Short mmCIF file of C-alpha atoms in Angstrom, two decimals:
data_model
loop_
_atom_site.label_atom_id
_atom_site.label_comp_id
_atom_site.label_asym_id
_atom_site.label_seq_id
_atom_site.Cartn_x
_atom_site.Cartn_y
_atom_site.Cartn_z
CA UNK A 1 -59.52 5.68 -7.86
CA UNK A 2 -61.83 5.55 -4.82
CA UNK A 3 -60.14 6.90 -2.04
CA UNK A 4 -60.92 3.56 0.17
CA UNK A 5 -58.70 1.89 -2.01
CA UNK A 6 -55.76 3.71 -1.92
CA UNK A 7 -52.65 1.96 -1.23
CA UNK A 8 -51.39 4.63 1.64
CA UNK A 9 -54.98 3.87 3.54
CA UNK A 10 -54.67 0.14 3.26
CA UNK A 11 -51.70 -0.21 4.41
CA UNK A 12 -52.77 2.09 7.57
CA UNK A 13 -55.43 -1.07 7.88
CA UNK A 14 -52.95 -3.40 7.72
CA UNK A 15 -54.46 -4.89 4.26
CA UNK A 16 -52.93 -6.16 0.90
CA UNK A 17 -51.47 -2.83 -1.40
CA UNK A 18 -50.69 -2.97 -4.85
CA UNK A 19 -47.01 -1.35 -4.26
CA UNK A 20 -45.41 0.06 -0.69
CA UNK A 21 -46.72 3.47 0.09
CA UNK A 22 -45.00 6.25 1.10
CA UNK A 23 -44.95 10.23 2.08
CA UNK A 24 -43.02 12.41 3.62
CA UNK A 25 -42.62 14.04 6.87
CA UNK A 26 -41.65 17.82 5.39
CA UNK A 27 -42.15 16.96 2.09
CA UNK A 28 -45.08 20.04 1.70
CA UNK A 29 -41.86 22.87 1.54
CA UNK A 30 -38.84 22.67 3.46
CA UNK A 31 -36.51 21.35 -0.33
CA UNK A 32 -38.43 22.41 -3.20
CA UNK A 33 -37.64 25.37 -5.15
CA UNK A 34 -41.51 26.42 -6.12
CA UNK A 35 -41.93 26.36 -1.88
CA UNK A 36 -39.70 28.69 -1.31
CA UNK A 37 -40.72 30.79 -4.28
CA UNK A 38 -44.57 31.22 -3.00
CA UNK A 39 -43.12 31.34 0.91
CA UNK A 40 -41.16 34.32 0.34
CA UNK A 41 -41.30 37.02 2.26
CA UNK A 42 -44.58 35.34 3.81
CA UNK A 43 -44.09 34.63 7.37
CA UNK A 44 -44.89 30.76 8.54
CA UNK A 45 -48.02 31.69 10.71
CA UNK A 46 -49.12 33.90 7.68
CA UNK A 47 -49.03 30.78 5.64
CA UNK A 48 -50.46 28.42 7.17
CA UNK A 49 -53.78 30.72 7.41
CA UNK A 50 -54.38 31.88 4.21
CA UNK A 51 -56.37 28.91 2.11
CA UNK A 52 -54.54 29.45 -1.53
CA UNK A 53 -51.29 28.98 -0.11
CA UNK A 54 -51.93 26.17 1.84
CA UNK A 55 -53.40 24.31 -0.95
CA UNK A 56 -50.40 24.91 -3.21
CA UNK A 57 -47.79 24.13 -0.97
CA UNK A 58 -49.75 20.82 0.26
CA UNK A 59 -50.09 19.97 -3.62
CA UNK A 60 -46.24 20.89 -4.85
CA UNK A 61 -44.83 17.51 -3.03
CA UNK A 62 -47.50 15.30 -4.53
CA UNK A 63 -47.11 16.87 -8.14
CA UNK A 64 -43.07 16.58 -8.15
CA UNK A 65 -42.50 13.34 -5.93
CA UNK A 66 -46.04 11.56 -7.07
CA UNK A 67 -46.42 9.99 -3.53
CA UNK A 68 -49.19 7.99 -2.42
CA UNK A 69 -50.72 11.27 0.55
CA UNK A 70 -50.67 14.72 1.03
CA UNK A 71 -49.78 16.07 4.27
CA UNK A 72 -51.76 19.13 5.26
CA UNK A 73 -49.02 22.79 5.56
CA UNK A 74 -49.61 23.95 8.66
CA UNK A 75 -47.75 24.37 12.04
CA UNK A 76 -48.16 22.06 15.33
CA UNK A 77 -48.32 25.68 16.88
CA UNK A 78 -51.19 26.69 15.08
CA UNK A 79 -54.01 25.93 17.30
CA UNK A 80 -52.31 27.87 19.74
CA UNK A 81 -52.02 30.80 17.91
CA UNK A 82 -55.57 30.52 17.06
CA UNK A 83 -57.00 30.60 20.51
CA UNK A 84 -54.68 34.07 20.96
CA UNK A 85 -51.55 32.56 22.67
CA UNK A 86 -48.79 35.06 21.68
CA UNK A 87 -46.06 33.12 19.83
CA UNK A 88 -44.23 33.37 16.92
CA UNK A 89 -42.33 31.28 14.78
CA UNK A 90 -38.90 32.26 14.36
CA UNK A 91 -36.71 31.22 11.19
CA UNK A 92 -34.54 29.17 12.57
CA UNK A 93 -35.66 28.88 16.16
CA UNK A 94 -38.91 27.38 15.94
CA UNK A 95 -42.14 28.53 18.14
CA UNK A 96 -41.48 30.93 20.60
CA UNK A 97 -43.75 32.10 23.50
CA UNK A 98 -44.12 35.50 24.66
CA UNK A 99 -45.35 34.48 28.23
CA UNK A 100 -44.50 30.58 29.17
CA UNK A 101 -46.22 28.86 31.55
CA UNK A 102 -45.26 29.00 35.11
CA UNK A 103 -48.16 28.18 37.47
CA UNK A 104 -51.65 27.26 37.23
CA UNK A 105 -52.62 31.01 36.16
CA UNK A 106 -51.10 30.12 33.31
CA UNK A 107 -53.38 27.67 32.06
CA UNK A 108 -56.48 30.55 31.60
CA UNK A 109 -54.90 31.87 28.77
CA UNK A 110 -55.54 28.02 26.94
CA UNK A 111 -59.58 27.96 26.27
CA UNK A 112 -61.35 25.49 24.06
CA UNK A 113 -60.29 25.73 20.56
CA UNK A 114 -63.99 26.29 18.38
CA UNK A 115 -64.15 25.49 14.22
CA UNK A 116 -64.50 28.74 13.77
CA UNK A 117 -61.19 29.46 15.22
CA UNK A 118 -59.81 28.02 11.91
CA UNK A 119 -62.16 28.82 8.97
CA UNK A 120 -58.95 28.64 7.14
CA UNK A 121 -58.25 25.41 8.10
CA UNK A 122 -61.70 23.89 6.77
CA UNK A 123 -61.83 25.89 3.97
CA UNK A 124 -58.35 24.38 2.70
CA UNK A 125 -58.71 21.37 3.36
CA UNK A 126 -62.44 21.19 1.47
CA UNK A 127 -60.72 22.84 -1.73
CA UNK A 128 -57.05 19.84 -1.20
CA UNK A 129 -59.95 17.23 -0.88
CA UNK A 130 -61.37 17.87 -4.25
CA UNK A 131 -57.71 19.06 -6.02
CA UNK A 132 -56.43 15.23 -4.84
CA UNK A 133 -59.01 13.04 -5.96
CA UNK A 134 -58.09 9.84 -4.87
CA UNK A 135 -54.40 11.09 -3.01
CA UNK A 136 -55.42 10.54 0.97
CA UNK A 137 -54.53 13.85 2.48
CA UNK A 138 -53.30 13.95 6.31
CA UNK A 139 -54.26 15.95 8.95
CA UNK A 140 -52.14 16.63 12.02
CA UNK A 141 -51.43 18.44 14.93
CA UNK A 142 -48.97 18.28 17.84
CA UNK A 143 -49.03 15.82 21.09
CA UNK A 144 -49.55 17.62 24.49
CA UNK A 145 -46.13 17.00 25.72
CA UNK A 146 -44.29 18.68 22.72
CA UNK A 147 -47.15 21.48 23.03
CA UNK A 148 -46.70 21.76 26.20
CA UNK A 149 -42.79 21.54 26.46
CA UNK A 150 -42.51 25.08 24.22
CA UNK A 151 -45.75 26.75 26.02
CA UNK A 152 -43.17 26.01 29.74
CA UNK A 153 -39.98 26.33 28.11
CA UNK A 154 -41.17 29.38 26.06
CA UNK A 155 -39.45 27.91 22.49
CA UNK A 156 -37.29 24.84 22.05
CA UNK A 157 -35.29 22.97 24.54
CA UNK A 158 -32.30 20.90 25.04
CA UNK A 159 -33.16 18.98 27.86
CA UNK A 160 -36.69 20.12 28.97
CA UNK A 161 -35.86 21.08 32.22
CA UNK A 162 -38.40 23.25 33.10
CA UNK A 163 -40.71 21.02 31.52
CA UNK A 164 -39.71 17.87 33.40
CA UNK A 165 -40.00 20.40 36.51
CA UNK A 166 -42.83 20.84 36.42
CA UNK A 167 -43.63 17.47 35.43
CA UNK A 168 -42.52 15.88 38.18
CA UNK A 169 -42.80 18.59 41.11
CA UNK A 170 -46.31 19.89 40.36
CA UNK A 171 -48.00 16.95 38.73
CA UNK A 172 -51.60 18.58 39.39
CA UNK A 173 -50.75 21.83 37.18
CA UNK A 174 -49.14 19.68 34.92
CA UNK A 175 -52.00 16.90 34.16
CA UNK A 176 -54.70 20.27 34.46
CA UNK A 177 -52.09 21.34 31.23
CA UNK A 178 -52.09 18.03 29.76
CA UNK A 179 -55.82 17.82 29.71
CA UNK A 180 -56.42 21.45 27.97
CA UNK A 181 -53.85 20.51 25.55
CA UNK A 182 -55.51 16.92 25.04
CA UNK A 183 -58.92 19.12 24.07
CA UNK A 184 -57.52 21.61 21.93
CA UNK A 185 -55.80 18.72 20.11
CA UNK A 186 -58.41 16.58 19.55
CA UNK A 187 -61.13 19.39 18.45
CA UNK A 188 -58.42 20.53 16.21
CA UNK A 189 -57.96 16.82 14.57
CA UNK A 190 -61.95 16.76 14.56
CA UNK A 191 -61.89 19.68 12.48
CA UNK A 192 -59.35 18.41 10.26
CA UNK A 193 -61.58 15.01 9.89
CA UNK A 194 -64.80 16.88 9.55
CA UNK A 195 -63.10 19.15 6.76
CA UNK A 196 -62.16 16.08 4.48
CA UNK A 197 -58.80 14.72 5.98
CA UNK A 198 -58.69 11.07 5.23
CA UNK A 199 -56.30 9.80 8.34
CA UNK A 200 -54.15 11.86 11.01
CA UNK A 201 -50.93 11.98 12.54
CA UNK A 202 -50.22 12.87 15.97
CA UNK A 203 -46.90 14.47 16.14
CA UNK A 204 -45.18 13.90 19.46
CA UNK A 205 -41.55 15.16 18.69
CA UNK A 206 -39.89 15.62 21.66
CA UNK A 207 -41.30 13.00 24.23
CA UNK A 208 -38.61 10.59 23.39
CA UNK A 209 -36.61 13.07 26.00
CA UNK A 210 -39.03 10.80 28.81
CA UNK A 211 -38.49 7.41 30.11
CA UNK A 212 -41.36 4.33 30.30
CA UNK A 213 -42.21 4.81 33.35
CA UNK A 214 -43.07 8.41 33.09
CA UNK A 215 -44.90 8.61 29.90
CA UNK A 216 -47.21 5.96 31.12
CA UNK A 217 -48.16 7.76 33.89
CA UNK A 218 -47.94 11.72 33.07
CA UNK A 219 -48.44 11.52 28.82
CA UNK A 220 -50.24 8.38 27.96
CA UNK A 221 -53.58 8.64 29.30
CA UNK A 222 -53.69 12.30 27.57
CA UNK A 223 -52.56 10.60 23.83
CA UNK A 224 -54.98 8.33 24.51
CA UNK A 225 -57.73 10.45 25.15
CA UNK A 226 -56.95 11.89 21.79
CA UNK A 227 -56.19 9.26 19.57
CA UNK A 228 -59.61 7.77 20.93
CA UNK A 229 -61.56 10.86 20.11
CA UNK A 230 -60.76 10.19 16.64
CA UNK A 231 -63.22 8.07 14.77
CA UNK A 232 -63.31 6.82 11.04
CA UNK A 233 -59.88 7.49 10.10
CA UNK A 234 -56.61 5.76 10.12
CA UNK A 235 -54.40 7.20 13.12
CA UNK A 236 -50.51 7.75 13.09
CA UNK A 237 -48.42 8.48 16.14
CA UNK A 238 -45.02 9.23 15.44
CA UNK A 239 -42.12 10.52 18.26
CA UNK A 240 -38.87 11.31 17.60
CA UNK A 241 -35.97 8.97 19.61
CA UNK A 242 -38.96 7.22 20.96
CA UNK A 243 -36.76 3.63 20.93
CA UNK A 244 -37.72 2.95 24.39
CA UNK A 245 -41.51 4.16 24.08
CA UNK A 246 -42.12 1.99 21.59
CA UNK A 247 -44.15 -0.42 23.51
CA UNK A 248 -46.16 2.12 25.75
CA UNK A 249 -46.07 3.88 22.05
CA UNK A 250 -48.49 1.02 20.91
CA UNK A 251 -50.78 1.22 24.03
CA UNK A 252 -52.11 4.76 23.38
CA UNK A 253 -54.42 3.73 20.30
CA UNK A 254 -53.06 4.79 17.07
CA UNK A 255 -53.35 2.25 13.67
CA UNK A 256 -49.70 2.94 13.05
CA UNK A 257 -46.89 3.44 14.93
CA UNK A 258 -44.05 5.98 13.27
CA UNK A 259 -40.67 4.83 13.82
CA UNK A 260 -37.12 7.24 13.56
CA UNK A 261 -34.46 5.70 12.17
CA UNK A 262 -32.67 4.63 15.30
CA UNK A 263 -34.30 1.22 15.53
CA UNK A 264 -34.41 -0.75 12.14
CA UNK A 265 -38.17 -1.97 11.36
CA UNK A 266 -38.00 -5.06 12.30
CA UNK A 267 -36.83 -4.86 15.71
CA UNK A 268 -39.03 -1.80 16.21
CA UNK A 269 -42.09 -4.43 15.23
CA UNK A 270 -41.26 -6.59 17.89
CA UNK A 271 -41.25 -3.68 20.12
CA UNK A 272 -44.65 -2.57 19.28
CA UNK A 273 -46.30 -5.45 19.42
CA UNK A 274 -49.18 -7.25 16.60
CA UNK A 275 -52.25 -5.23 15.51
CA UNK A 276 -50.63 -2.14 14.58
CA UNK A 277 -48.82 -0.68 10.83
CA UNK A 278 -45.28 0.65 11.15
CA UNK A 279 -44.32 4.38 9.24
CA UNK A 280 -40.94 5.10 8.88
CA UNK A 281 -37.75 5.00 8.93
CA UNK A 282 -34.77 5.94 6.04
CA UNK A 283 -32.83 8.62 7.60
CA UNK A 284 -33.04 11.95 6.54
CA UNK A 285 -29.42 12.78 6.48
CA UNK A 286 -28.93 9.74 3.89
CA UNK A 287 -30.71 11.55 1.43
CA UNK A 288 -27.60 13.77 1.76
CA UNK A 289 -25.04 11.03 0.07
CA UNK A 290 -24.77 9.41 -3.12
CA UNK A 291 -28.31 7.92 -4.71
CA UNK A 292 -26.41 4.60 -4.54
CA UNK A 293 -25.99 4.77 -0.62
CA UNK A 294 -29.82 5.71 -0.24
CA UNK A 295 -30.86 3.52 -2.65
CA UNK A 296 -29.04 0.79 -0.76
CA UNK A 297 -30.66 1.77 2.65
CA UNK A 298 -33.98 2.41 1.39
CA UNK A 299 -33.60 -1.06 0.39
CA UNK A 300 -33.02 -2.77 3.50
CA UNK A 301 -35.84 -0.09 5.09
CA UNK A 302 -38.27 -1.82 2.71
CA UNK A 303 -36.78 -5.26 3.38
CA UNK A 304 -37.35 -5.05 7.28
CA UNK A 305 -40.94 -3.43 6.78
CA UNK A 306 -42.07 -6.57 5.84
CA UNK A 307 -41.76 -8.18 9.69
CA UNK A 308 -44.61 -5.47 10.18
CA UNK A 309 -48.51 -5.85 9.57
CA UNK A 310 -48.45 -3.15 7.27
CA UNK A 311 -45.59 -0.84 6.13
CA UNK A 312 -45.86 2.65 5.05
CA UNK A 313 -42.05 4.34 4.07
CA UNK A 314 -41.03 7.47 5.25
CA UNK A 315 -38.44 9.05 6.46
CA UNK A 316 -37.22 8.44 10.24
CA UNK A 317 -37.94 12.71 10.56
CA UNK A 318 -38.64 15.74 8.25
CA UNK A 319 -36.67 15.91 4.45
CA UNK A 320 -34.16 18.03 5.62
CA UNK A 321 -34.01 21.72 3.82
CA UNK A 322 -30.52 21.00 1.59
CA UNK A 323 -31.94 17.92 0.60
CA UNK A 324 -31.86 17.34 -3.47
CA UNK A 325 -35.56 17.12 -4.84
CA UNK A 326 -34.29 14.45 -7.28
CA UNK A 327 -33.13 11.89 -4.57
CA UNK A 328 -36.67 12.40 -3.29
CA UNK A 329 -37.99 11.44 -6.65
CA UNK A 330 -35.80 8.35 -7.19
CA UNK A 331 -36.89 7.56 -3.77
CA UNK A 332 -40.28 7.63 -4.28
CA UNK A 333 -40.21 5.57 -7.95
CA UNK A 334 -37.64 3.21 -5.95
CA UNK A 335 -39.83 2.60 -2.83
CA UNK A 336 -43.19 1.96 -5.48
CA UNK A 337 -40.69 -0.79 -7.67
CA UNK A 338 -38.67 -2.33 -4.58
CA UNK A 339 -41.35 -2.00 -2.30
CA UNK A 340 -43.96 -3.88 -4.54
CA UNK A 341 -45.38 -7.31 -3.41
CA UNK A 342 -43.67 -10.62 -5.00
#
């Protein structure tokens, strides 16, 4: 099948598909048994730079589950890492900084991120490309805000306090931030294109903690910037609790719009506005009760898709870890049957 013609990519462009598409968000590890076989006793940042094991763990969802992409394995910290930040990622914790940002001295440590920062990312994705045929595979990376929440905060946060400090009492160090972020980002997508990737999705996990107001004026010019910078490819921007953003959400230039499951498709089309696809937005945690209560859901998911241009399913976050490969298969078989056009 030519890659063009995929039904993941044309529903991106908002076209006819044969059947509904759908990945999902964590579905490259987190759940399956033959991830956590090759992951152990690998660290995360050891992973996600050595080729062979990004290439098999990238593969195992779409050889189990049969979905319609791949999503690269890799870490929205990895960039960072790359360009000799000191961080880690901690099991259970998440990324955590050795020195967070505090002032504007701060920012020398972030310098332009180069291709040959991450041979290991090209060199993957050049051997997925030809392993995949005519499976789209995704390339992504993390929004300046969430980047630059855990580079202030120095890990995960709450409430981003220190964050929305800065935010709002230095806005000069914090757009100077914002704009190396926005560059590292984008040359790190442009690698990711370059490499093979046939669309991208800009993770932006945490900026549902801002209001309207204040993401149009300190983080949407930035995801603009990058979303713009990215030619040829279908672009997804998803945010988590982003309800609210949804509109401003549809401003900053991406072909599809992800949506949690906190506002139900159809509503969240509305919100966005016409010219764009809609990703999303089963629940994770419903993957966590009987197959008759997800099938039910996924159902009405699938149902309310159709007020949008184009509708690819997915869950509303990542497949959380106790989650039972097999309701991801029935998913998947269920969402390519129900999901089909009349």
């Amino acid at each position: 099948m030519n890659l063009a013609d995929s039904a993941f990519l044309r529903a991106c462009r908002r076209q006819p598909v044969p059947h509904t598409p759908v990945w999902y968000m964590r579905q490259a590890g987190r759940s399956l048994p033959e991830y956590l076989k090759v992951r152990e006793g690998v660290p995360m940042l050891t992973a996600c730079a050595t080729p062979e094991l990004i290439v098999e763990i990238t593969m195992q969802p779409v050889r189990r589950y049969g979905v319609d992409a791949a999503i690269f394995f890799s870490d929205i910290v990895v960039p960072l890492k790359a360009i000799g930040i000191d961080l880690d990622i901690k099991p259970g914790v998440g990324p955590v900084m050795a020195d967070p940002i505090k002032d504007a001295k701060g920012l020398d440590a972030l310098r332009p991120l180069e291709p040959g920062d991450v041979p290991y990312v090209t060199e993957a994705i050049q051997a997925l490309t030809g392993e995949l045929g005519g499976t789209p595979l995704i390339g992504f990376a993390g929004a300046p805000f969430t980047l630059g929440s855990y580079l202030i905060e120095g890990g995960p946060s709450k409430n981003h306090d220190k964050t929305k400090a800065m935010m709002y009492g230095a806005p000069e160090l914090w757009h100077a931030l914002m704009e190396r972020l926005s560059a590292i980002v984008l040359e790190h997508l442009r690698i990711q294109v370059a490499a093979g990737a046939s669309a991208v999705q800009l993770f932006d996990s945490w900026v549902g903690a801002v209001a309207p107001d204040d993401y149009r004026e300190f983080v949407l010019p930035h995801t603009r910037r990058i979303l713009e910078g990215v030619q040829d490819v279908p672009r997804i921007h998803f945010g988590v609790g982003t309800g609210e953003l949804l509109g401003v959400l549809g401003e900053a230039g991406a072909d599809v719009v992800g949506v949690d499951w906190r506002v139900p498709l159809d509503k969240a089309a509305r919100r966005v506005g016409p010219g764009k696809a809609l990703q999303g937005n089963l629940d994770p945690a419903i993957l966590l009760a009987p197959w008759d209560v997800a099938e039910s859901r996924a159902r009405d998911v699938l149902r309310r898709g159709r007020a949008a241009e184009g509708h690819v399913f997915n869950l509303g976050h990542g497949v959380l870890p106790s989650t039972d490969p097999d309701q991801l298969k029935r998913l998947t078989d269920l969402v390519h049957e129900a999901g089909a056009p009349a």
